[in-house]
Amino acid sequence: MNTVNTGQLMAMRQYFDSGITKSITFRKEQLQTLKQAILKFEQELYNALYTDLKKSPEECWVTELGLVLSELDFISKNLRRWMEAERVSTNLLNLPSGSKIMREPLGVVLIIGPWNYPFQLLINPLLGAIAAGNCVVLKPSEFAPATAAVMKKMVEENFSSDYILYAEGDGAVRACAPRRVEPGYEAGRRGVRTFLELEVQRTIGSVHEADARQHVDDVPPSVGALQRLAPARWLIAVHLWQERRQVRATQQCFHLGGQRERLKCR
């Protein structure tokens, strides 16, 4: 089991603060590096997915690798347009200035993968996080160990740990939660639950992890359970749950991959 310590997260934060991840050239280079790595480890991934889930190569391509590679090509093709500032109307207070929405990366983000599609639902969000200009902590499912081992080798051979850190086991989540990691993305049924657990631990410092788990119900969350988190926090939680279910898959990977928007007037 790998644990993530404060020093590793601080190194990732410093790497992000250097600004190297923000240029479109860097983002496209990393996407292409990831594409070549996937093609290189294609057969090993087929073997691992068969070991874990008894998936045939055809099913692996349709539900795992093929989807990721298609998404990667689509992101690479449209990334420059997505990064452009969006012109919006200016309110009366700021006239006669012009206004734009500037999309900026969040920083260091956490991605947690499920067991049922262990490759696609870990690497697809990674595409969005890279495209958005973030550093990433990747946590694969411990219930697909063969696939996790191949992905670990694939990531560590091609990316610096200051940029993409691969952390296995439940302890990785517990180590990251109290630290300065931006809101995470977990694909699958438990995604909102884990997201809310991280929110509880970050916003209510006196609540321990065991207590936090007692106050979070399974997905979909009931209003009563969310109201127990903290006053007025349940509205935010409901909004996040609804938003995650409604956003299109490609936009979800890009925006939940780590973008914040700010309004710039000049």
Coordinates of C-alpha atoms in Angstrom, one line a residue:
M1 CA 0.0 0.0 0.0
N2 CA 1.3 3.4 -0.9
T3 CA 0.7 6.4 1.3
V4 CA 0.8 10.0 0.3
N5 CA 2.7 12.2 2.6
T6 CA 2.8 16.0 3.0
G7 CA 6.1 16.3 1.3
Q8 CA 4.9 14.7 -1.9
L9 CA 1.8 16.9 -2.0
M10 CA 3.9 20.0 -1.4
A11 CA 6.3 19.0 -4.2
M12 CA 3.2 18.7 -6.5
R13 CA 1.9 22.1 -5.4
Q14 CA 5.3 23.7 -6.1
Y15 CA 5.4 22.0 -9.5
F16 CA 2.0 23.5 -10.3
D17 CA 2.9 26.9 -8.9
S18 CA 5.9 27.0 -11.3
G19 CA 3.3 27.5 -14.1
I20 CA 4.7 24.8 -16.4
T21 CA 1.4 22.9 -16.6
K22 CA -0.6 25.9 -17.8
S23 CA 0.6 26.2 -21.4
I24 CA -1.3 24.6 -24.2
T25 CA 1.9 23.1 -25.5
F26 CA 2.7 21.3 -22.3
R27 CA -0.9 20.0 -22.0
K28 CA -1.0 18.6 -25.5
E29 CA 2.5 17.0 -25.1
Q30 CA 1.3 15.2 -21.9
L31 CA -1.9 14.0 -23.7
Q32 CA 0.2 12.6 -26.5
T33 CA 2.6 11.0 -24.1
L34 CA -0.3 9.3 -22.4
K35 CA -1.7 8.1 -25.7
Q36 CA 1.6 6.5 -26.6
A37 CA 1.8 4.9 -23.2
I38 CA -1.6 3.4 -23.6
L39 CA -0.7 2.0 -27.0
K40 CA 2.5 0.6 -25.6
F41 CA 0.8 -1.2 -22.7
E42 CA -2.3 -2.2 -24.7
Q43 CA -1.7 -5.9 -24.6
E44 CA -0.7 -5.9 -20.9
L45 CA -3.9 -4.0 -20.2
Y46 CA -6.0 -6.6 -22.1
N47 CA -4.3 -9.4 -20.0
A48 CA -4.8 -7.6 -16.7
L49 CA -8.5 -6.8 -17.4
Y50 CA -9.1 -10.4 -18.2
T51 CA -7.4 -11.4 -15.0
D52 CA -9.5 -9.0 -12.9
L53 CA -12.8 -9.1 -14.7
K54 CA -12.6 -11.8 -17.4
K55 CA -13.1 -9.2 -20.1
S56 CA -12.3 -10.2 -23.7
P57 CA -10.0 -8.0 -25.8
E58 CA -13.0 -6.9 -27.8
E59 CA -14.9 -5.8 -24.7
C60 CA -11.8 -4.1 -23.4
W61 CA -11.5 -2.0 -26.5
V62 CA -15.2 -1.1 -26.7
T63 CA -15.6 -0.2 -23.0
E64 CA -12.1 0.8 -21.8
L65 CA -9.2 1.6 -24.2
G66 CA -11.2 2.6 -27.2
L67 CA -13.3 5.1 -25.3
V68 CA -10.2 6.7 -23.7
L69 CA -8.3 7.0 -26.9
S70 CA -11.3 8.5 -28.7
E71 CA -11.8 11.0 -25.8
L72 CA -8.1 11.9 -25.9
D73 CA -8.2 12.7 -29.6
F74 CA -11.3 14.8 -29.1
I75 CA -9.8 16.8 -26.3
S76 CA -6.6 17.4 -28.2
K77 CA -8.5 18.7 -31.2
N78 CA -10.7 21.1 -29.2
L79 CA -8.4 22.1 -26.3
R80 CA -7.2 25.4 -27.8
R81 CA -10.8 26.6 -28.3
W82 CA -11.8 25.5 -24.7
M83 CA -8.9 27.5 -23.3
E84 CA -9.9 30.7 -25.0
A85 CA -11.5 33.4 -22.9
E86 CA -15.3 33.7 -23.3
R87 CA -16.7 37.1 -23.9
V88 CA -19.7 38.0 -21.8
S89 CA -21.8 41.0 -21.2
T90 CA -20.7 43.7 -18.7
N91 CA -22.9 44.9 -15.9
L92 CA -23.8 48.6 -15.6
L93 CA -21.4 49.2 -12.8
N94 CA -18.3 48.2 -14.9
L95 CA -19.3 49.9 -18.2
P96 CA -17.7 50.9 -20.5
S97 CA -15.2 48.0 -19.9
G98 CA -15.3 44.6 -21.5
S99 CA -15.7 41.3 -19.6
K100 CA -14.4 37.8 -20.2
I101 CA -14.6 34.5 -18.3
M102 CA -11.1 33.1 -17.8
R103 CA -10.8 29.4 -17.1
E104 CA -7.9 28.5 -14.8
P105 CA -6.7 25.1 -13.4
L106 CA -7.5 24.3 -9.7
G107 CA -4.0 23.0 -8.8
V108 CA -3.6 19.5 -7.4
V109 CA -6.6 17.3 -7.8
L110 CA -7.5 13.8 -6.7
I111 CA -9.0 11.1 -9.0
I112 CA -10.4 7.9 -7.5
G113 CA -11.2 5.0 -9.8
P114 CA -13.9 2.2 -9.3
W115 CA -13.4 -1.5 -9.9
N116 CA -15.9 -2.2 -12.7
Y117 CA -14.2 -0.2 -15.4
P118 CA -10.8 0.2 -13.7
F119 CA -9.0 1.7 -16.6
Q120 CA -11.5 3.8 -18.4
L121 CA -13.0 5.5 -15.2
L122 CA -9.6 6.3 -13.9
I123 CA -7.8 7.5 -17.1
N124 CA -10.8 9.3 -18.6
P125 CA -11.0 11.9 -15.8
L126 CA -7.1 12.1 -16.0
L127 CA -7.5 13.4 -19.6
G128 CA -9.7 16.2 -18.3
A129 CA -7.3 17.0 -15.4
I130 CA -4.3 17.2 -17.8
A131 CA -6.2 19.2 -20.3
A132 CA -7.3 21.6 -17.5
G133 CA -3.6 22.1 -16.5
N134 CA -3.6 20.4 -13.1
C135 CA -1.3 18.1 -11.2
V136 CA -3.0 14.8 -10.3
V137 CA -3.1 12.2 -7.6
L138 CA -4.4 9.0 -9.1
K139 CA -5.9 6.4 -6.8
P140 CA -7.0 3.1 -8.6
S141 CA -9.4 0.6 -7.2
E142 CA -7.8 -2.0 -5.0
F143 CA -10.4 -4.6 -6.3
A144 CA -8.7 -4.7 -9.7
P145 CA -5.1 -5.3 -8.7
A146 CA -3.8 -6.6 -12.0
T147 CA -5.1 -3.6 -13.9
A148 CA -3.8 -1.3 -11.2
A149 CA -0.3 -2.7 -11.4
V150 CA -0.2 -2.2 -15.2
M151 CA -1.5 1.4 -14.9
K152 CA 1.1 2.1 -12.1
K153 CA 3.9 1.0 -14.4
M154 CA 2.4 2.9 -17.3
V155 CA 2.1 6.2 -15.3
E156 CA 5.4 6.0 -13.5
E157 CA 7.4 5.2 -16.6
N158 CA 6.1 8.3 -18.4
F159 CA 5.3 11.0 -15.9
S160 CA 7.1 12.6 -13.0
S161 CA 5.6 12.0 -9.5
D162 CA 5.6 15.8 -9.1
Y163 CA 3.1 15.9 -11.9
I164 CA 1.1 12.7 -11.7
L165 CA 1.3 10.7 -8.4
Y166 CA 0.0 7.2 -8.4
A167 CA -1.1 6.1 -5.0
E168 CA -2.7 2.7 -4.3
G169 CA -4.8 1.4 -1.4
D170 CA -7.4 2.9 1.0
G171 CA -4.7 4.7 2.9
A172 CA -4.0 7.0 -0.1
V173 CA -7.4 8.5 0.3
R174 CA -7.1 9.0 4.0
A175 CA -3.7 10.6 3.6
C176 CA -4.9 13.0 1.0
A177 CA -8.2 14.0 2.6
P178 CA -6.8 16.4 5.4
R179 CA -4.2 17.9 3.1
R180 CA -4.4 20.7 0.6
V181 CA -5.9 18.8 -2.4
E182 CA -8.6 20.4 -4.5
P183 CA -12.1 18.7 -4.6
G184 CA -11.7 15.2 -6.0
Y185 CA -13.5 13.2 -8.8
E186 CA -14.6 9.6 -8.3
A187 CA -16.4 7.8 -11.0
G188 CA -19.0 5.3 -10.1
R189 CA -21.7 4.9 -7.5
R190 CA -19.7 6.0 -4.4
G191 CA -18.4 9.2 -6.1
V192 CA -20.6 11.7 -4.2
R193 CA -20.2 9.9 -1.0
T194 CA -16.4 10.1 -1.1
F195 CA -16.6 13.7 -2.3
L196 CA -18.8 14.6 0.7
E197 CA -16.5 12.8 3.1
L198 CA -13.6 14.9 1.9
E199 CA -15.8 18.0 2.2
V200 CA -16.7 17.1 5.8
Q201 CA -13.1 16.5 6.8
R202 CA -11.9 19.8 5.2
T203 CA -14.7 22.1 6.4
I204 CA -15.4 20.7 9.9
G205 CA -12.0 20.3 11.4
S206 CA -13.2 18.8 14.7
V207 CA -15.0 15.9 12.9
H208 CA -12.9 12.8 12.7
E209 CA -13.0 10.4 9.7
A210 CA -15.1 7.8 11.6
D211 CA -17.6 10.4 12.6
A212 CA -17.7 11.8 9.0
R213 CA -18.6 8.4 7.6
Q214 CA -21.6 8.2 10.0
H215 CA -23.0 11.4 8.7
V216 CA -22.9 10.5 5.0
D217 CA -25.5 8.3 3.4
D218 CA -25.1 6.3 0.2
V219 CA -25.9 7.8 -3.2
P220 CA -28.3 9.3 -3.9
P221 CA -28.0 11.3 -0.7
S222 CA -31.1 12.0 1.3
V223 CA -31.9 15.5 2.4
G224 CA -31.9 14.4 6.0
A225 CA -28.4 12.9 5.8
L226 CA -27.0 15.9 4.1
Q227 CA -28.6 18.3 6.6
R228 CA -26.5 16.6 9.3
L229 CA -23.2 17.6 7.6
A230 CA -23.3 21.2 8.7
P231 CA -25.8 24.1 8.6
A232 CA -26.4 25.3 5.0
R233 CA -23.8 22.8 3.6
W234 CA -26.5 20.3 2.4
L235 CA -27.7 22.7 -0.3
I236 CA -24.2 22.8 -1.8
A237 CA -24.0 19.0 -1.6
V238 CA -27.3 18.5 -3.4
H239 CA -26.3 20.9 -6.1
L240 CA -23.0 19.1 -6.6
W241 CA -24.8 15.7 -6.8
Q242 CA -27.3 17.0 -9.4
E243 CA -24.6 18.8 -11.4
R244 CA -22.4 15.6 -11.7
R245 CA -25.4 13.7 -13.0
Q246 CA -26.4 16.3 -15.7
V247 CA -23.1 17.5 -17.3
R248 CA -22.2 15.8 -20.6
A249 CA -19.4 13.2 -20.3
T250 CA -16.8 15.2 -22.3
Q251 CA -17.5 18.5 -20.6
Q252 CA -17.5 16.6 -17.2
C253 CA -14.0 15.3 -17.8
F254 CA -12.7 18.7 -18.7
H255 CA -14.5 20.9 -16.1
L256 CA -14.6 18.5 -13.2
G257 CA -11.0 17.6 -14.3
G258 CA -10.1 20.9 -12.6
Q259 CA -11.2 24.2 -13.9
R260 CA -12.2 27.3 -12.0
E261 CA -13.8 30.3 -13.8
R262 CA -13.3 33.9 -12.9
L263 CA -14.7 37.0 -14.4
K264 CA -12.2 39.5 -15.7
C265 CA -13.3 43.1 -16.5
R266 CA -11.1 45.7 -18.1

